[in-house]
mmCIF file with all atom_site columns, C-alpha atoms in Angstrom:
data_model
loop_
_atom_site.group_PDB
_atom_site.id
_atom_site.type_symbol
_atom_site.label_atom_id
_atom_site.label_alt_id
_atom_site.label_comp_id
_atom_site.label_asym_id
_atom_site.label_entity_id
_atom_site.label_seq_id
_atom_site.pdbx_PDB_ins_code
_atom_site.Cartn_x
_atom_site.Cartn_y
_atom_site.Cartn_z
_atom_site.occupancy
_atom_site.B_iso_or_equiv
_atom_site.pdbx_formal_charge
_atom_site.auth_seq_id
_atom_site.auth_comp_id
_atom_site.auth_asym_id
_atom_site.auth_atom_id
_atom_site.pdbx_PDB_model_num
ATOM 1   C CA . MET Y 1 1   ? -0.065  0.214   0.083   1.00 0.00 ? 514 MET Y CA 1
ATOM 2   C CA . THR Y 1 2   ? 1.232   3.547   -0.488  1.00 0.00 ? 515 THR Y CA 1
ATOM 3   C CA . GLN Y 1 3   ? 2.135   5.482   1.996   1.00 0.00 ? 516 GLN Y CA 1
ATOM 4   C CA . VAL Y 1 4   ? 0.644   8.905   2.243   1.00 0.00 ? 517 VAL Y CA 1
ATOM 5   C CA . HIS Y 1 5   ? 2.128   12.032  4.032   1.00 0.00 ? 518 HIS Y CA 1
ATOM 6   C CA . HIS Y 1 6   ? 0.376   15.234  4.016   1.00 0.00 ? 519 HIS Y CA 1
ATOM 7   C CA . HIS Y 1 7   ? 2.770   18.348  4.550   1.00 0.00 ? 520 HIS Y CA 1
ATOM 8   C CA . GLU Y 1 8   ? 1.956   21.421  6.380   1.00 0.00 ? 521 GLU Y CA 1
ATOM 9   C CA . LEU Y 1 9   ? 0.993   23.187  3.430   1.00 0.00 ? 522 LEU Y CA 1
ATOM 10  C CA . SER Y 1 10  ? -2.511  22.487  2.512   1.00 0.00 ? 523 SER Y CA 1
ATOM 11  C CA . GLY Y 1 11  ? -2.347  20.024  -0.872  1.00 0.00 ? 524 GLY Y CA 1
ATOM 12  C CA . VAL Y 1 12  ? 1.403   19.211  -0.371  1.00 0.00 ? 525 VAL Y CA 1
ATOM 13  C CA . ILE Y 1 13  ? 1.194   15.378  -0.518  1.00 0.00 ? 526 ILE Y CA 1
ATOM 14  C CA . GLU Y 1 14  ? 4.365   12.849  -0.236  1.00 0.00 ? 527 GLU Y CA 1
ATOM 15  C CA . PHE Y 1 15  ? 3.515   9.640   -1.980  1.00 0.00 ? 528 PHE Y CA 1
ATOM 16  C CA . THR Y 1 16  ? 5.797   6.332   -1.408  1.00 0.00 ? 529 THR Y CA 1
ATOM 17  C CA . PRO Y 1 17  ? 4.607   3.651   -3.695  1.00 0.00 ? 530 PRO Y CA 1
ATOM 18  C CA . PRO Y 1 18  ? 5.363   0.261   -2.342  1.00 0.00 ? 531 PRO Y CA 1
ATOM 19  C CA . LYS Y 1 19  ? 8.580   -1.576  -4.174  1.00 0.00 ? 532 LYS Y CA 1
ATOM 20  C CA . TYR Y 1 20  ? 8.385   -5.407  -4.569  1.00 0.00 ? 533 TYR Y CA 1
ATOM 21  C CA . GLY Y 1 21  ? 11.709  -6.948  -5.046  1.00 0.00 ? 534 GLY Y CA 1
ATOM 22  C CA . ASP Y 1 22  ? 13.620  -10.639 -5.607  1.00 0.00 ? 535 ASP Y CA 1
ATOM 23  C CA . HIS Y 1 23  ? 16.542  -11.979 -7.121  1.00 0.00 ? 536 HIS Y CA 1
ATOM 24  C CA . ARG Y 1 24  ? 15.336  -10.118 -10.582 1.00 0.00 ? 537 ARG Y CA 1
ATOM 25  C CA . GLY Y 1 25  ? 15.130  -6.794  -9.275  1.00 0.00 ? 538 GLY Y CA 1
ATOM 26  C CA . PHE Y 1 26  ? 11.851  -5.083  -8.280  1.00 0.00 ? 539 PHE Y CA 1
ATOM 27  C CA . PHE Y 1 27  ? 8.469   -4.014  -9.417  1.00 0.00 ? 540 PHE Y CA 1
ATOM 28  C CA . SER Y 1 28  ? 6.518   -0.879  -8.216  1.00 0.00 ? 541 SER Y CA 1
ATOM 29  C CA . GLU Y 1 29  ? 3.332   0.762   -9.294  1.00 0.00 ? 542 GLU Y CA 1
ATOM 30  C CA . VAL Y 1 30  ? 4.658   4.212   -9.436  1.00 0.00 ? 543 VAL Y CA 1
ATOM 31  C CA . PHE Y 1 31  ? 1.713   6.303   -10.317 1.00 0.00 ? 544 PHE Y CA 1
ATOM 32  C CA . LYS Y 1 32  ? -1.832  5.158   -9.488  1.00 0.00 ? 545 LYS Y CA 1
ATOM 33  C CA . GLN Y 1 33  ? -4.520  7.404   -10.166 1.00 0.00 ? 546 GLN Y CA 1
ATOM 34  C CA . SER Y 1 34  ? -6.746  5.426   -7.557  1.00 0.00 ? 547 SER Y CA 1
ATOM 35  C CA . VAL Y 1 35  ? -4.393  6.552   -4.617  1.00 0.00 ? 548 VAL Y CA 1
ATOM 36  C CA . LEU Y 1 36  ? -4.150  10.316  -5.719  1.00 0.00 ? 549 LEU Y CA 1
ATOM 37  C CA . ASP Y 1 37  ? -8.264  10.017  -6.160  1.00 0.00 ? 550 ASP Y CA 1
ATOM 38  C CA . ALA Y 1 38  ? -8.393  8.543   -2.307  1.00 0.00 ? 551 ALA Y CA 1
ATOM 39  C CA . GLU Y 1 39  ? -6.460  11.932  -1.184  1.00 0.00 ? 552 GLU Y CA 1
ATOM 40  C CA . GLY Y 1 40  ? -8.900  14.422  -3.107  1.00 0.00 ? 553 GLY Y CA 1
ATOM 41  C CA . VAL Y 1 41  ? -6.316  15.342  -5.535  1.00 0.00 ? 554 VAL Y CA 1
ATOM 42  C CA . GLU Y 1 42  ? -8.173  16.465  -8.690  1.00 0.00 ? 555 GLU Y CA 1
ATOM 43  C CA . ALA Y 1 43  ? -5.424  17.036  -11.275 1.00 0.00 ? 556 ALA Y CA 1
ATOM 44  C CA . ARG Y 1 44  ? -5.617  15.685  -14.328 1.00 0.00 ? 557 ARG Y CA 1
ATOM 45  C CA . TRP Y 1 45  ? -2.285  14.663  -15.996 1.00 0.00 ? 558 TRP Y CA 1
ATOM 46  C CA . VAL Y 1 46  ? -1.495  16.022  -19.636 1.00 0.00 ? 559 VAL Y CA 1
ATOM 47  C CA . GLN Y 1 47  ? 2.429   15.495  -19.709 1.00 0.00 ? 560 GLN Y CA 1
ATOM 48  C CA . ASP Y 1 48  ? 5.213   13.720  -18.133 1.00 0.00 ? 561 ASP Y CA 1
ATOM 49  C CA . ASN Y 1 49  ? 8.613   16.099  -18.125 1.00 0.00 ? 562 ASN Y CA 1
ATOM 50  C CA . GLN Y 1 50  ? 12.232  14.798  -17.330 1.00 0.00 ? 563 GLN Y CA 1
ATOM 51  C CA . SER Y 1 51  ? 15.295  16.700  -16.660 1.00 0.00 ? 564 SER Y CA 1
ATOM 52  C CA . PHE Y 1 52  ? 18.747  15.525  -15.635 1.00 0.00 ? 565 PHE Y CA 1
ATOM 53  C CA . SER Y 1 53  ? 21.109  17.862  -14.159 1.00 0.00 ? 566 SER Y CA 1
ATOM 54  C CA . ALA Y 1 54  ? 25.255  16.994  -13.612 1.00 0.00 ? 567 ALA Y CA 1
ATOM 55  C CA . ALA Y 1 55  ? 26.610  19.141  -11.225 1.00 0.00 ? 568 ALA Y CA 1
ATOM 56  C CA . PRO Y 1 56  ? 25.298  19.011  -7.451  1.00 0.00 ? 569 PRO Y CA 1
ATOM 57  C CA . GLY Y 1 57  ? 23.893  22.198  -6.084  1.00 0.00 ? 570 GLY Y CA 1
ATOM 58  C CA . THR Y 1 58  ? 21.631  22.703  -9.698  1.00 0.00 ? 571 THR Y CA 1
ATOM 59  C CA . ILE Y 1 59  ? 19.063  24.866  -8.942  1.00 0.00 ? 572 ILE Y CA 1
ATOM 60  C CA . ARG Y 1 60  ? 15.885  24.986  -10.784 1.00 0.00 ? 573 ARG Y CA 1
ATOM 61  C CA . GLY Y 1 61  ? 13.350  27.089  -9.861  1.00 0.00 ? 574 GLY Y CA 1
ATOM 62  C CA . LEU Y 1 62  ? 11.172  28.675  -8.299  1.00 0.00 ? 575 LEU Y CA 1
ATOM 63  C CA . HIS Y 1 63  ? 8.862   28.200  -10.793 1.00 0.00 ? 576 HIS Y CA 1
ATOM 64  C CA . LEU Y 1 64  ? 5.218   28.220  -11.652 1.00 0.00 ? 577 LEU Y CA 1
ATOM 65  C CA . GLN Y 1 65  ? 2.888   29.167  -14.767 1.00 0.00 ? 578 GLN Y CA 1
ATOM 66  C CA . ALA Y 1 66  ? 0.000   32.000  -14.488 1.00 0.00 ? 579 ALA Y CA 1
ATOM 67  C CA . PRO Y 1 67  ? -3.788  30.593  -15.097 1.00 0.00 ? 580 PRO Y CA 1
ATOM 68  C CA . PRO Y 1 68  ? -4.814  29.356  -17.363 1.00 0.00 ? 581 PRO Y CA 1
ATOM 69  C CA . PHE Y 1 69  ? -1.524  27.134  -17.353 1.00 0.00 ? 582 PHE Y CA 1
ATOM 70  C CA . ALA Y 1 70  ? -1.069  26.662  -14.035 1.00 0.00 ? 583 ALA Y CA 1
ATOM 71  C CA . GLN Y 1 71  ? 0.054   23.318  -13.207 1.00 0.00 ? 584 GLN Y CA 1
ATOM 72  C CA . ALA Y 1 72  ? -0.169  20.798  -10.441 1.00 0.00 ? 585 ALA Y CA 1
ATOM 73  C CA . LYS Y 1 73  ? 3.359   18.811  -10.529 1.00 0.00 ? 586 LYS Y CA 1
ATOM 74  C CA . LEU Y 1 74  ? 3.811   15.165  -9.112  1.00 0.00 ? 587 LEU Y CA 1
ATOM 75  C CA . VAL Y 1 75  ? 7.584   14.735  -8.666  1.00 0.00 ? 588 VAL Y CA 1
ATOM 76  C CA . ARG Y 1 76  ? 9.624   11.883  -8.522  1.00 0.00 ? 589 ARG Y CA 1
ATOM 77  C CA . VAL Y 1 77  ? 13.491  11.007  -8.625  1.00 0.00 ? 590 VAL Y CA 1
ATOM 78  C CA . LEU Y 1 78  ? 14.733  8.437   -11.100 1.00 0.00 ? 591 LEU Y CA 1
ATOM 79  C CA . ARG Y 1 79  ? 18.554  8.828   -10.219 1.00 0.00 ? 592 ARG Y CA 1
ATOM 80  C CA . GLY Y 1 80  ? 20.118  10.679  -7.538  1.00 0.00 ? 593 GLY Y CA 1
ATOM 81  C CA . ALA Y 1 81  ? 18.498  13.097  -4.521  1.00 0.00 ? 594 ALA Y CA 1
ATOM 82  C CA . ILE Y 1 82  ? 17.024  16.350  -4.617  1.00 0.00 ? 595 ILE Y CA 1
ATOM 83  C CA . PHE Y 1 83  ? 15.945  19.054  -2.107  1.00 0.00 ? 596 PHE Y CA 1
ATOM 84  C CA . ASP Y 1 84  ? 12.240  20.070  -3.595  1.00 0.00 ? 597 ASP Y CA 1
ATOM 85  C CA . VAL Y 1 85  ? 10.604  22.788  -2.343  1.00 0.00 ? 598 VAL Y CA 1
ATOM 86  C CA . ALA Y 1 86  ? 6.935   24.180  -2.683  1.00 0.00 ? 599 ALA Y CA 1
ATOM 87  C CA . VAL Y 1 87  ? 5.950   27.768  -1.928  1.00 0.00 ? 600 VAL Y CA 1
ATOM 88  C CA . ASP Y 1 88  ? 2.306   28.809  -1.233  1.00 0.00 ? 601 ASP Y CA 1
ATOM 89  C CA . ILE Y 1 89  ? 1.987   31.825  -3.620  1.00 0.00 ? 602 ILE Y CA 1
ATOM 90  C CA . ARG Y 1 90  ? -2.013  32.180  -2.795  1.00 0.00 ? 603 ARG Y CA 1
ATOM 91  C CA . ARG Y 1 91  ? -2.449  35.461  -1.731  1.00 0.00 ? 604 ARG Y CA 1
ATOM 92  C CA . GLY Y 1 92  ? -5.036  35.384  1.597   1.00 0.00 ? 605 GLY Y CA 1
ATOM 93  C CA . SER Y 1 93  ? -3.723  31.765  2.723   1.00 0.00 ? 606 SER Y CA 1
ATOM 94  C CA . PRO Y 1 94  ? -3.043  31.519  5.937   1.00 0.00 ? 607 PRO Y CA 1
ATOM 95  C CA . THR Y 1 95  ? 0.416   29.865  4.690   1.00 0.00 ? 608 THR Y CA 1
ATOM 96  C CA . TYR Y 1 96  ? 1.034   32.513  1.922   1.00 0.00 ? 609 TYR Y CA 1
ATOM 97  C CA . GLY Y 1 97  ? 4.791   33.052  1.439   1.00 0.00 ? 610 GLY Y CA 1
ATOM 98  C CA . LYS Y 1 98  ? 5.552   29.513  3.562   1.00 0.00 ? 611 LYS Y CA 1
ATOM 99  C CA . TRP Y 1 99  ? 7.470   26.640  2.250   1.00 0.00 ? 612 TRP Y CA 1
ATOM 100 C CA . VAL Y 1 100 ? 7.895   23.069  2.486   1.00 0.00 ? 613 VAL Y CA 1
ATOM 101 C CA . GLY Y 1 101 ? 11.028  21.070  1.463   1.00 0.00 ? 614 GLY Y CA 1
ATOM 102 C CA . VAL Y 1 102 ? 11.318  17.177  1.302   1.00 0.00 ? 615 VAL Y CA 1
ATOM 103 C CA . GLU Y 1 103 ? 14.524  15.252  -0.058  1.00 0.00 ? 616 GLU Y CA 1
ATOM 104 C CA . LEU Y 1 104 ? 13.413  12.985  -2.664  1.00 0.00 ? 617 LEU Y CA 1
ATOM 105 C CA . SER Y 1 105 ? 15.846  10.154  -4.000  1.00 0.00 ? 618 SER Y CA 1
ATOM 106 C CA . ALA Y 1 106 ? 15.602  7.463   -6.177  1.00 0.00 ? 619 ALA Y CA 1
ATOM 107 C CA . GLU Y 1 107 ? 16.431  5.378   -3.077  1.00 0.00 ? 620 GLU Y CA 1
ATOM 108 C CA . LYS Y 1 108 ? 13.395  6.874   -1.042  1.00 0.00 ? 621 LYS Y CA 1
ATOM 109 C CA . TRP Y 1 109 ? 11.167  6.199   -3.853  1.00 0.00 ? 622 TRP Y CA 1
ATOM 110 C CA . ASN Y 1 110 ? 9.137   8.782   -2.600  1.00 0.00 ? 623 ASN Y CA 1
ATOM 111 C CA . GLN Y 1 111 ? 7.174   11.550  -4.961  1.00 0.00 ? 624 GLN Y CA 1
ATOM 112 C CA . LEU Y 1 112 ? 5.686   14.867  -3.820  1.00 0.00 ? 625 LEU Y CA 1
ATOM 113 C CA . LEU Y 1 113 ? 2.650   16.223  -5.153  1.00 0.00 ? 626 LEU Y CA 1
ATOM 114 C CA . VAL Y 1 114 ? 2.918   20.210  -5.671  1.00 0.00 ? 627 VAL Y CA 1
ATOM 115 C CA . PRO Y 1 115 ? -0.755  21.778  -6.500  1.00 0.00 ? 628 PRO Y CA 1
ATOM 116 C CA . ALA Y 1 116 ? -1.486  24.625  -8.774  1.00 0.00 ? 629 ALA Y CA 1
ATOM 117 C CA . GLY Y 1 117 ? -1.067  27.829  -6.609  1.00 0.00 ? 630 GLY Y CA 1
ATOM 118 C CA . TYR Y 1 118 ? 2.497   27.062  -5.342  1.00 0.00 ? 631 TYR Y CA 1
ATOM 119 C CA . ALA Y 1 119 ? 5.805   27.755  -6.892  1.00 0.00 ? 632 ALA Y CA 1
ATOM 120 C CA . HIS Y 1 120 ? 8.258   24.975  -7.125  1.00 0.00 ? 633 HIS Y CA 1
ATOM 121 C CA . GLY Y 1 121 ? 11.846  24.487  -6.958  1.00 0.00 ? 634 GLY Y CA 1
ATOM 122 C CA . PHE Y 1 122 ? 14.786  21.875  -6.390  1.00 0.00 ? 635 PHE Y CA 1
ATOM 123 C CA . MET Y 1 123 ? 18.238  21.491  -5.256  1.00 0.00 ? 636 MET Y CA 1
ATOM 124 C CA . THR Y 1 124 ? 20.390  18.532  -6.793  1.00 0.00 ? 637 THR Y CA 1
ATOM 125 C CA . LEU Y 1 125 ? 22.138  17.376  -3.692  1.00 0.00 ? 638 LEU Y CA 1
ATOM 126 C CA . VAL Y 1 126 ? 24.455  14.745  -5.550  1.00 0.00 ? 639 VAL Y CA 1
ATOM 127 C CA . PRO Y 1 127 ? 25.788  14.536  -9.185  1.00 0.00 ? 640 PRO Y CA 1
ATOM 128 C CA . ASP Y 1 128 ? 24.047  13.276  -11.828 1.00 0.00 ? 641 ASP Y CA 1
ATOM 129 C CA . CYS Y 1 129 ? 20.516  13.383  -10.854 1.00 0.00 ? 642 CYS Y CA 1
ATOM 130 C CA . GLU Y 1 130 ? 17.266  12.865  -13.037 1.00 0.00 ? 643 GLU Y CA 1
ATOM 131 C CA . ILE Y 1 131 ? 13.749  13.968  -12.462 1.00 0.00 ? 644 ILE Y CA 1
ATOM 132 C CA . LEU Y 1 132 ? 10.353  13.033  -13.841 1.00 0.00 ? 645 LEU Y CA 1
ATOM 133 C CA . TYR Y 1 133 ? 7.403   14.737  -13.002 1.00 0.00 ? 646 TYR Y CA 1
ATOM 134 C CA . LYS Y 1 134 ? 3.833   14.770  -14.280 1.00 0.00 ? 647 LYS Y CA 1
ATOM 135 C CA . VAL Y 1 135 ? 2.332   18.600  -15.056 1.00 0.00 ? 648 VAL Y CA 1
ATOM 136 C CA . SER Y 1 136 ? -1.375  19.155  -15.191 1.00 0.00 ? 649 SER Y CA 1
ATOM 137 C CA . ALA Y 1 137 ? -1.139  21.715  -18.032 1.00 0.00 ? 650 ALA Y CA 1
ATOM 138 C CA . LYS Y 1 138 ? 1.211   21.857  -20.972 1.00 0.00 ? 651 LYS Y CA 1
ATOM 139 C CA . TYR Y 1 139 ? 4.018   24.695  -20.628 1.00 0.00 ? 652 TYR Y CA 1
ATOM 140 C CA . SER Y 1 140 ? 3.471   28.311  -21.811 1.00 0.00 ? 653 SER Y CA 1
ATOM 141 C CA . LYS Y 1 141 ? 6.051   30.636  -22.576 1.00 0.00 ? 654 LYS Y CA 1
ATOM 142 C CA . ASP Y 1 142 ? 3.938   33.592  -21.862 1.00 0.00 ? 655 ASP Y CA 1
ATOM 143 C CA . SER Y 1 143 ? 2.269   32.038  -18.398 1.00 0.00 ? 656 SER Y CA 1
ATOM 144 C CA . GLU Y 1 144 ? 6.115   31.487  -17.062 1.00 0.00 ? 657 GLU Y CA 1
ATOM 145 C CA . MET Y 1 145 ? 7.427   33.270  -13.963 1.00 0.00 ? 658 MET Y CA 1
ATOM 146 C CA . ALA Y 1 146 ? 9.720   32.730  -11.511 1.00 0.00 ? 659 ALA Y CA 1
ATOM 147 C CA . ILE Y 1 147 ? 10.628  34.280  -7.792  1.00 0.00 ? 660 ILE Y CA 1
ATOM 148 C CA . ARG Y 1 148 ? 14.057  33.923  -6.486  1.00 0.00 ? 661 ARG Y CA 1
ATOM 149 C CA . TRP Y 1 149 ? 15.304  30.805  -4.925  1.00 0.00 ? 662 TRP Y CA 1
ATOM 150 C CA . ASP Y 1 150 ? 17.322  32.573  -2.299  1.00 0.00 ? 663 ASP Y CA 1
ATOM 151 C CA . ASP Y 1 151 ? 14.884  35.412  -1.448  1.00 0.00 ? 664 ASP Y CA 1
ATOM 152 C CA . PRO Y 1 152 ? 15.418  36.492  2.132   1.00 0.00 ? 665 PRO Y CA 1
ATOM 153 C CA . ASP Y 1 153 ? 11.404  36.633  2.565   1.00 0.00 ? 666 ASP Y CA 1
ATOM 154 C CA . LEU Y 1 154 ? 11.035  33.275  1.981   1.00 0.00 ? 667 LEU Y CA 1
ATOM 155 C CA . ALA Y 1 155 ? 13.795  31.977  3.818   1.00 0.00 ? 668 ALA Y CA 1
ATOM 156 C CA . ILE Y 1 156 ? 14.211  28.320  2.285   1.00 0.00 ? 669 ILE Y CA 1
ATOM 157 C CA . ALA Y 1 157 ? 16.400  26.707  4.406   1.00 0.00 ? 670 ALA Y CA 1
ATOM 158 C CA . TRP Y 1 158 ? 18.401  25.200  1.383   1.00 0.00 ? 671 TRP Y CA 1
ATOM 159 C CA . PRO Y 1 159 ? 20.818  22.403  2.477   1.00 0.00 ? 672 PRO Y CA 1
ATOM 160 C CA . ASP Y 1 160 ? 24.285  23.359  2.574   1.00 0.00 ? 673 ASP Y CA 1
ATOM 161 C CA . ILE Y 1 161 ? 26.272  20.860  0.392   1.00 0.00 ? 674 ILE Y CA 1
ATOM 162 C CA . GLY Y 1 162 ? 29.656  22.689  -0.039  1.00 0.00 ? 675 GLY Y CA 1
ATOM 163 C CA . VAL Y 1 163 ? 29.482  23.836  -3.348  1.00 0.00 ? 676 VAL Y CA 1
ATOM 164 C CA . GLU Y 1 164 ? 28.792  27.090  -4.674  1.00 0.00 ? 677 GLU Y CA 1
ATOM 165 C CA . PRO Y 1 165 ? 24.649  27.017  -6.268  1.00 0.00 ? 678 PRO Y CA 1
ATOM 166 C CA . VAL Y 1 166 ? 24.383  26.249  -10.365 1.00 0.00 ? 679 VAL Y CA 1
ATOM 167 C CA . LEU Y 1 167 ? 21.665  28.605  -11.670 1.00 0.00 ? 680 LEU Y CA 1
ATOM 168 C CA . SER Y 1 168 ? 20.175  29.046  -15.396 1.00 0.00 ? 681 SER Y CA 1
ATOM 169 C CA . GLU Y 1 169 ? 20.197  33.058  -16.493 1.00 0.00 ? 682 GLU Y CA 1
ATOM 170 C CA . LYS Y 1 170 ? 16.804  33.371  -15.953 1.00 0.00 ? 683 LYS Y CA 1
ATOM 171 C CA . ASP Y 1 171 ? 16.658  31.977  -12.421 1.00 0.00 ? 684 ASP Y CA 1
ATOM 172 C CA . ALA Y 1 172 ? 19.506  33.856  -11.340 1.00 0.00 ? 685 ALA Y CA 1
ATOM 173 C CA . VAL Y 1 173 ? 17.194  37.212  -12.070 1.00 0.00 ? 686 VAL Y CA 1
ATOM 174 C CA . ALA Y 1 174 ? 14.046  35.660  -10.976 1.00 0.00 ? 687 ALA Y CA 1
ATOM 175 C CA . THR Y 1 175 ? 11.617  38.082  -9.404  1.00 0.00 ? 688 THR Y CA 1
ATOM 176 C CA . PRO Y 1 176 ? 11.769  38.638  -5.481  1.00 0.00 ? 689 PRO Y CA 1
ATOM 177 C CA . PHE Y 1 177 ? 9.056   37.744  -3.296  1.00 0.00 ? 690 PHE Y CA 1
ATOM 178 C CA . ALA Y 1 178 ? 7.971   41.530  -2.221  1.00 0.00 ? 691 ALA Y CA 1
ATOM 179 C CA . GLU Y 1 179 ? 7.915   42.275  -6.247  1.00 0.00 ? 692 GLU Y CA 1
ATOM 180 C CA . PHE Y 1 180 ? 5.874   38.846  -7.368  1.00 0.00 ? 693 PHE Y CA 1
ATOM 181 C CA . ASN Y 1 181 ? 2.305   39.733  -8.324  1.00 0.00 ? 694 ASN Y CA 1
ATOM 182 C CA . THR Y 1 182 ? 0.947   36.508  -7.769  1.00 0.00 ? 695 THR Y CA 1
ATOM 183 C CA . PRO Y 1 183 ? -1.880  35.482  -10.283 1.00 0.00 ? 696 PRO Y CA 1
ATOM 184 C CA . PHE Y 1 184 ? -3.092  32.868  -7.379  1.00 0.00 ? 697 PHE Y CA 1
ATOM 185 C CA . PHE Y 1 185 ? -5.810  33.532  -4.754  1.00 0.00 ? 698 PHE Y CA 1
ATOM 186 C CA . TYR Y 1 186 ? -6.713  31.330  -1.923  1.00 0.00 ? 699 TYR Y CA 1
ATOM 187 C CA . GLN Y 1 187 ? -10.151 29.828  -2.005  1.00 0.00 ? 700 GLN Y CA 1
ATOM 188 C CA . GLY Y 1 188 ? -10.507 28.078  1.765   1.00 0.00 ? 701 GLY Y CA 1
#
């Protein structure tokens, strides 16, 4: 049975599906719609994305897309380990600007659901990380937004792995949280 852990932020859920092994290797049902349905997850998955990061300390994020292309994400690690972060960006939410961070790894076999209305990012903790994630809407360049990964107002406790962060040009100049105009509103 899949282990389910609800994090402090509404809708952020960690799933760890069972893994059955023997002398040949293992088998696992890594995605099962009925498990998400049982947790009230209403996302309809339209696409799988895969990324590879060679260097430890690679940061991707904090990213989001504005409606109507807002994306929920179901993130898992195929190889390596990451520190995965979700930030509540729903104006009026009691947890607006709060974040949750989870270590996801191929070894732990866990996944993180990041609902629409949250910014998402991750840091690779080891070399050669491959990440696979489902998204609930297609990519739209015009709807793309980013918030600074190291914004002091968010105060995300990124792990110190002893290397300088590796960033894209876009992430290096992302919007500070104080200047971010969220397109999401809390519907409590």
